[in-house]
């Protein structure tokens, strides 16, 4: 997984996603979960950008958050 954003930048991007996209982050995470079974981080980002016309930073933040939450579920 490739992460270039700092934690603060990641949180700021997540906070702006509802305003910029008209959808809550939880909706985007569900979209990723229901989307194609892609394995690589950048493939997921590219799919979100192409399929839903998202900006690169927003798509990357959504996929990073998705991966973080998925990893946390595995540990629980």
Tab-separated table of N, CA, C and O in Angstrom:
chain	number	residue	atom	x	y	z
A	1	UNK	N	0.852	-1.173	0.000
A	1	UNK	CA	0.000	0.000	0.000
A	1	UNK	C	0.891	1.226	0.000
A	1	UNK	O	1.828	1.323	0.750
A	2	UNK	N	0.563	2.153	-0.845
A	2	UNK	CA	1.355	3.361	-0.965
A	2	UNK	C	0.653	4.512	-0.274
A	2	UNK	O	-0.484	4.832	-0.604
A	3	UNK	N	1.286	5.086	0.705
A	3	UNK	CA	0.717	6.253	1.360
A	3	UNK	C	1.741	7.367	1.349
A	3	UNK	O	2.830	7.220	1.879
A	4	UNK	N	1.365	8.482	0.746
A	4	UNK	CA	2.253	9.626	0.692
A	4	UNK	C	1.740	10.709	1.629
A	4	UNK	O	2.492	11.515	2.123
A	5	UNK	N	0.447	10.707	1.891
A	5	UNK	CA	-0.160	11.730	2.741
A	5	UNK	C	0.206	11.529	4.197
A	5	UNK	O	0.278	10.402	4.675
A	6	UNK	N	0.381	12.637	4.913
A	6	UNK	CA	0.521	12.557	6.362
A	6	UNK	C	-0.846	12.210	6.937
A	6	UNK	O	-1.874	12.334	6.253
A	7	UNK	N	-0.863	11.799	8.188
A	7	UNK	CA	-2.132	11.468	8.845
A	7	UNK	C	-3.060	12.688	8.863
A	7	UNK	O	-4.259	12.576	8.640
A	8	UNK	N	-2.494	13.860	9.109
A	8	UNK	CA	-3.298	15.088	9.147
A	8	UNK	C	-3.902	15.388	7.767
A	8	UNK	O	-5.087	15.719	7.659
A	9	UNK	N	-3.108	15.252	6.730
A	9	UNK	CA	-3.613	15.479	5.375
A	9	UNK	C	-4.704	14.472	5.038
A	9	UNK	O	-5.736	14.837	4.450
A	10	UNK	N	-4.496	13.231	5.429
A	10	UNK	CA	-5.499	12.185	5.189
A	10	UNK	C	-6.820	12.559	5.857
A	10	UNK	O	-7.886	12.502	5.230
A	11	UNK	N	-6.776	12.951	7.120
A	11	UNK	CA	-7.998	13.324	7.854
A	11	UNK	C	-8.667	14.549	7.223
A	11	UNK	O	-9.890	14.604	7.134
A	12	UNK	N	-7.865	15.522	6.777
A	12	UNK	CA	-8.433	16.711	6.132
A	12	UNK	C	-9.124	16.351	4.823
A	12	UNK	O	-10.210	16.868	4.518
A	13	UNK	N	-8.505	15.478	4.039
A	13	UNK	CA	-9.131	15.029	2.792
A	13	UNK	C	-10.445	14.306	3.078
A	13	UNK	O	-11.457	14.552	2.410
A	14	UNK	N	-10.440	13.418	4.061
A	14	UNK	CA	-11.671	12.696	4.409
A	14	UNK	C	-12.777	13.659	4.831
A	14	UNK	O	-13.938	13.477	4.462
A	15	UNK	N	-12.415	14.674	5.587
A	15	UNK	CA	-13.404	15.642	6.065
A	15	UNK	C	-14.029	16.426	4.909
A	15	UNK	O	-15.201	16.824	4.979
A	16	UNK	N	-13.274	16.646	3.831
A	16	UNK	CA	-13.777	17.423	2.690
A	16	UNK	C	-14.544	16.587	1.674
A	16	UNK	O	-15.263	17.133	0.827
A	17	UNK	N	-14.407	15.280	1.729
A	17	UNK	CA	-15.047	14.419	0.729
A	17	UNK	C	-16.560	14.613	0.651
A	17	UNK	O	-17.090	14.761	-0.456
A	18	UNK	N	-17.295	14.654	1.753
A	18	UNK	CA	-18.756	14.847	1.621
A	18	UNK	C	-19.121	16.148	0.909
A	18	UNK	O	-20.020	16.165	0.057
A	19	UNK	N	-18.416	17.209	1.212
A	19	UNK	CA	-18.703	18.492	0.567
A	19	UNK	C	-18.365	18.455	-0.925
A	19	UNK	O	-19.125	18.962	-1.755
A	20	UNK	N	-17.249	17.854	-1.263
A	20	UNK	CA	-16.778	17.839	-2.656
A	20	UNK	C	-17.508	16.831	-3.534
A	20	UNK	O	-17.628	17.030	-4.743
A	21	UNK	N	-17.976	15.737	-2.940
A	21	UNK	CA	-18.577	14.671	-3.748
A	21	UNK	C	-20.085	14.536	-3.553
A	21	UNK	O	-20.737	13.862	-4.350
A	22	UNK	N	-20.606	15.110	-2.475
A	22	UNK	CA	-22.030	14.963	-2.194
A	22	UNK	C	-22.383	13.636	-1.547
A	22	UNK	O	-23.561	13.329	-1.365
A	23	UNK	N	-21.370	12.843	-1.208
A	23	UNK	CA	-21.593	11.545	-0.557
A	23	UNK	C	-20.703	11.427	0.669
A	23	UNK	O	-19.577	11.909	0.681
A	24	UNK	N	-21.209	10.745	1.682
A	24	UNK	CA	-20.451	10.517	2.907
A	24	UNK	C	-19.337	9.506	2.655
A	24	UNK	O	-19.446	8.662	1.754
A	25	UNK	N	-18.314	9.571	3.480
A	25	UNK	CA	-17.193	8.634	3.367
A	25	UNK	C	-17.699	7.199	3.515
A	25	UNK	O	-17.262	6.310	2.782
A	26	UNK	N	-18.629	6.963	4.424
A	26	UNK	CA	-19.164	5.603	4.612
A	26	UNK	C	-19.800	5.077	3.324
A	26	UNK	O	-19.698	3.886	3.017
A	27	UNK	N	-20.445	5.951	2.553
A	27	UNK	CA	-21.016	5.537	1.263
A	27	UNK	C	-19.919	5.124	0.296
A	27	UNK	O	-20.048	4.135	-0.433
A	28	UNK	N	-18.827	5.899	0.270
A	28	UNK	CA	-17.709	5.569	-0.611
A	28	UNK	C	-17.059	4.255	-0.196
A	28	UNK	O	-16.689	3.446	-1.044
A	29	UNK	N	-16.925	4.024	1.103
A	29	UNK	CA	-16.322	2.775	1.572
A	29	UNK	C	-17.184	1.580	1.170
A	29	UNK	O	-16.665	0.538	0.769
A	30	UNK	N	-18.485	1.742	1.234
A	30	UNK	CA	-19.404	0.680	0.801
A	30	UNK	C	-19.274	0.463	-0.712
A	30	UNK	O	-19.289	-0.672	-1.188
A	31	UNK	N	-19.110	1.546	-1.468
A	31	UNK	CA	-18.924	1.442	-2.919
A	31	UNK	C	-17.676	0.634	-3.241
A	31	UNK	O	-17.693	-0.226	-4.131
A	32	UNK	N	-16.600	0.901	-2.529
A	32	UNK	CA	-15.355	0.158	-2.744
A	32	UNK	C	-15.566	-1.316	-2.391
A	32	UNK	O	-15.142	-2.204	-3.121
A	33	UNK	N	-16.238	-1.557	-1.276
A	33	UNK	CA	-16.485	-2.930	-0.834
A	33	UNK	C	-17.306	-3.708	-1.857
A	33	UNK	O	-17.079	-4.901	-2.074
A	34	UNK	N	-18.250	-3.039	-2.491
A	34	UNK	CA	-19.126	-3.691	-3.463
A	34	UNK	C	-18.552	-3.666	-4.879
A	34	UNK	O	-19.118	-4.281	-5.784
A	35	UNK	N	-17.432	-2.984	-5.057
A	35	UNK	CA	-16.817	-2.850	-6.381
A	35	UNK	C	-16.030	-4.085	-6.773
A	35	UNK	O	-16.077	-5.123	-6.099
A	36	UNK	N	-15.289	-3.979	-7.849
A	36	UNK	CA	-14.519	-5.134	-8.340
A	36	UNK	C	-13.424	-5.545	-7.362
A	36	UNK	O	-12.930	-4.728	-6.588
A	37	UNK	N	-13.075	-6.799	-7.388
A	37	UNK	CA	-12.055	-7.350	-6.483
A	37	UNK	C	-10.664	-7.029	-7.025
A	37	UNK	O	-10.015	-7.874	-7.626
A	38	UNK	N	-10.240	-5.807	-6.817
A	38	UNK	CA	-8.904	-5.389	-7.234
A	38	UNK	C	-7.960	-5.529	-6.047
A	38	UNK	O	-8.364	-5.314	-4.908
A	39	UNK	N	-6.719	-5.874	-6.307
A	39	UNK	CA	-5.785	-6.138	-5.219
A	39	UNK	C	-4.840	-4.980	-4.945
A	39	UNK	O	-4.556	-4.674	-3.805
A	40	UNK	N	-4.348	-4.354	-5.980
A	40	UNK	CA	-3.341	-3.305	-5.803
A	40	UNK	C	-3.990	-1.974	-5.455
A	40	UNK	O	-5.041	-1.617	-5.980
A	41	UNK	N	-3.334	-1.226	-4.581
A	41	UNK	CA	-3.813	0.073	-4.116
A	41	UNK	C	-4.116	0.998	-5.291
A	41	UNK	O	-5.207	1.562	-5.388
A	42	UNK	N	-3.151	1.148	-6.195
A	42	UNK	CA	-3.325	2.075	-7.313
A	42	UNK	C	-4.413	1.625	-8.285
A	42	UNK	O	-5.055	2.458	-8.923
A	43	UNK	N	-4.643	0.314	-8.394
A	43	UNK	CA	-5.749	-0.174	-9.228
A	43	UNK	C	-7.087	0.279	-8.653
A	43	UNK	O	-7.976	0.688	-9.400
A	44	UNK	N	-7.215	0.190	-7.344
A	44	UNK	CA	-8.447	0.629	-6.683
A	44	UNK	C	-8.652	2.127	-6.864
A	44	UNK	O	-9.765	2.583	-7.132
A	45	UNK	N	-7.577	2.891	-6.700
A	45	UNK	CA	-7.656	4.346	-6.881
A	45	UNK	C	-8.072	4.664	-8.312
A	45	UNK	O	-8.976	5.485	-8.540
A	46	UNK	N	-7.450	4.024	-9.272
A	46	UNK	CA	-7.773	4.257	-10.686
A	46	UNK	C	-9.222	3.892	-10.989
A	46	UNK	O	-9.904	4.598	-11.750
A	47	UNK	N	-9.702	2.791	-10.424
A	47	UNK	CA	-11.088	2.389	-10.634
A	47	UNK	C	-12.043	3.456	-10.088
A	47	UNK	O	-12.994	3.850	-10.782
A	48	UNK	N	-11.807	3.937	-8.870
A	48	UNK	CA	-12.668	4.969	-8.301
A	48	UNK	C	-12.665	6.225	-9.167
A	48	UNK	O	-13.712	6.830	-9.392
A	49	UNK	N	-11.500	6.618	-9.618
A	49	UNK	CA	-11.393	7.821	-10.442
A	49	UNK	C	-12.149	7.651	-11.752
A	49	UNK	O	-12.889	8.547	-12.169
A	50	UNK	N	-11.967	6.519	-12.406
A	50	UNK	CA	-12.596	6.294	-13.708
A	50	UNK	C	-14.105	6.080	-13.582
A	50	UNK	O	-14.884	6.638	-14.351
A	51	UNK	N	-14.495	5.281	-12.623
A	51	UNK	CA	-15.908	4.904	-12.479
A	51	UNK	C	-16.754	6.024	-11.874
A	51	UNK	O	-17.924	6.167	-12.204
A	52	UNK	N	-16.159	6.808	-10.970
A	52	UNK	CA	-16.944	7.801	-10.223
A	52	UNK	C	-16.430	9.228	-10.383
A	52	UNK	O	-16.882	10.129	-9.676
A	53	UNK	N	-15.465	9.417	-11.277
A	53	UNK	CA	-14.967	10.750	-11.610
A	53	UNK	C	-14.464	11.511	-10.376
A	53	UNK	O	-14.751	12.692	-10.204
A	54	UNK	N	-13.737	10.821	-9.522
A	54	UNK	CA	-13.187	11.452	-8.317
A	54	UNK	C	-11.804	12.031	-8.602
A	54	UNK	O	-11.075	11.526	-9.456
A	55	UNK	N	-11.459	13.057	-7.849
A	55	UNK	CA	-10.102	13.597	-7.895
A	55	UNK	C	-9.144	12.552	-7.323
A	55	UNK	O	-9.527	11.735	-6.476
A	56	UNK	N	-7.909	12.599	-7.771
A	56	UNK	CA	-6.915	11.623	-7.325
A	56	UNK	C	-6.772	11.613	-5.800
A	56	UNK	O	-6.775	10.549	-5.178
A	57	UNK	N	-6.649	12.777	-5.187
A	57	UNK	CA	-6.471	12.847	-3.730
A	57	UNK	C	-7.635	12.255	-2.969
A	57	UNK	O	-7.443	11.544	-1.982
A	58	UNK	N	-8.848	12.522	-3.417
A	58	UNK	CA	-10.025	11.966	-2.743
A	58	UNK	C	-10.081	10.449	-2.910
A	58	UNK	O	-10.350	9.724	-1.954
A	59	UNK	N	-9.822	9.977	-4.121
A	59	UNK	CA	-9.839	8.531	-4.361
A	59	UNK	C	-8.775	7.840	-3.517
A	59	UNK	O	-9.029	6.789	-2.915
A	60	UNK	N	-7.605	8.427	-3.455
A	60	UNK	CA	-6.517	7.840	-2.680
A	60	UNK	C	-6.864	7.814	-1.185
A	60	UNK	O	-6.618	6.818	-0.496
A	61	UNK	N	-7.461	8.890	-0.684
A	61	UNK	CA	-7.848	8.946	0.732
A	61	UNK	C	-8.918	7.897	1.040
A	61	UNK	O	-8.877	7.243	2.092
A	62	UNK	N	-9.871	7.713	0.136
A	62	UNK	CA	-10.933	6.718	0.348
A	62	UNK	C	-10.340	5.314	0.388
A	62	UNK	O	-10.656	4.520	1.281
A	63	UNK	N	-9.473	4.997	-0.544
A	63	UNK	CA	-8.881	3.657	-0.580
A	63	UNK	C	-7.980	3.435	0.631
A	63	UNK	O	-7.988	2.352	1.231
A	64	UNK	N	-7.234	4.444	1.018
A	64	UNK	CA	-6.381	4.314	2.211
A	64	UNK	C	-7.249	4.053	3.448
A	64	UNK	O	-6.950	3.160	4.245
A	65	UNK	N	-8.331	4.793	3.588
A	65	UNK	CA	-9.238	4.592	4.728
A	65	UNK	C	-9.872	3.214	4.672
A	65	UNK	O	-10.000	2.536	5.699
A	66	UNK	N	-10.252	2.781	3.492
A	66	UNK	CA	-10.824	1.448	3.316
A	66	UNK	C	-9.841	0.379	3.790
A	66	UNK	O	-10.202	-0.526	4.550
A	67	UNK	N	-8.589	0.508	3.356
A	67	UNK	CA	-7.561	-0.458	3.756
A	67	UNK	C	-7.299	-0.415	5.257
A	67	UNK	O	-7.119	-1.463	5.887
A	68	UNK	N	-7.278	0.770	5.844
A	68	UNK	CA	-7.082	0.888	7.297
A	68	UNK	C	-8.200	0.191	8.063
A	68	UNK	O	-7.945	-0.551	9.017
A	69	UNK	N	-9.426	0.433	7.653
A	69	UNK	CA	-10.570	-0.170	8.359
A	69	UNK	C	-10.622	-1.680	8.152
A	69	UNK	O	-10.982	-2.423	9.053
A	70	UNK	N	-10.269	-2.123	6.947
A	70	UNK	CA	-10.240	-3.569	6.678
A	70	UNK	C	-9.190	-4.262	7.539
A	70	UNK	O	-9.431	-5.326	8.108
A	71	UNK	N	-8.040	-3.644	7.684
A	71	UNK	CA	-6.976	-4.204	8.525
A	71	UNK	C	-7.412	-4.232	9.987
A	71	UNK	O	-7.136	-5.203	10.701
A	72	UNK	N	-8.100	-3.190	10.432
A	72	UNK	CA	-8.570	-3.131	11.821
A	72	UNK	C	-9.603	-4.234	12.081
A	72	UNK	O	-9.621	-4.815	13.172
A	73	UNK	N	-10.460	-4.527	11.099
A	73	UNK	CA	-11.446	-5.600	11.271
A	73	UNK	C	-10.765	-6.950	11.419
A	73	UNK	O	-11.216	-7.808	12.186
A	74	UNK	N	-9.664	-7.160	10.684
A	74	UNK	CA	-8.933	-8.424	10.769
A	74	UNK	C	-8.311	-8.618	12.140
A	74	UNK	O	-8.176	-9.743	12.604
A	75	UNK	N	-7.907	-7.518	12.756
A	75	UNK	CA	-7.259	-7.612	14.071
A	75	UNK	C	-8.254	-7.792	15.204
A	75	UNK	O	-7.897	-8.270	16.266
A	76	UNK	N	-9.484	-7.403	14.979
A	76	UNK	CA	-10.498	-7.478	16.044
A	76	UNK	C	-11.006	-8.873	16.251
A	76	UNK	O	-10.874	-9.777	15.570
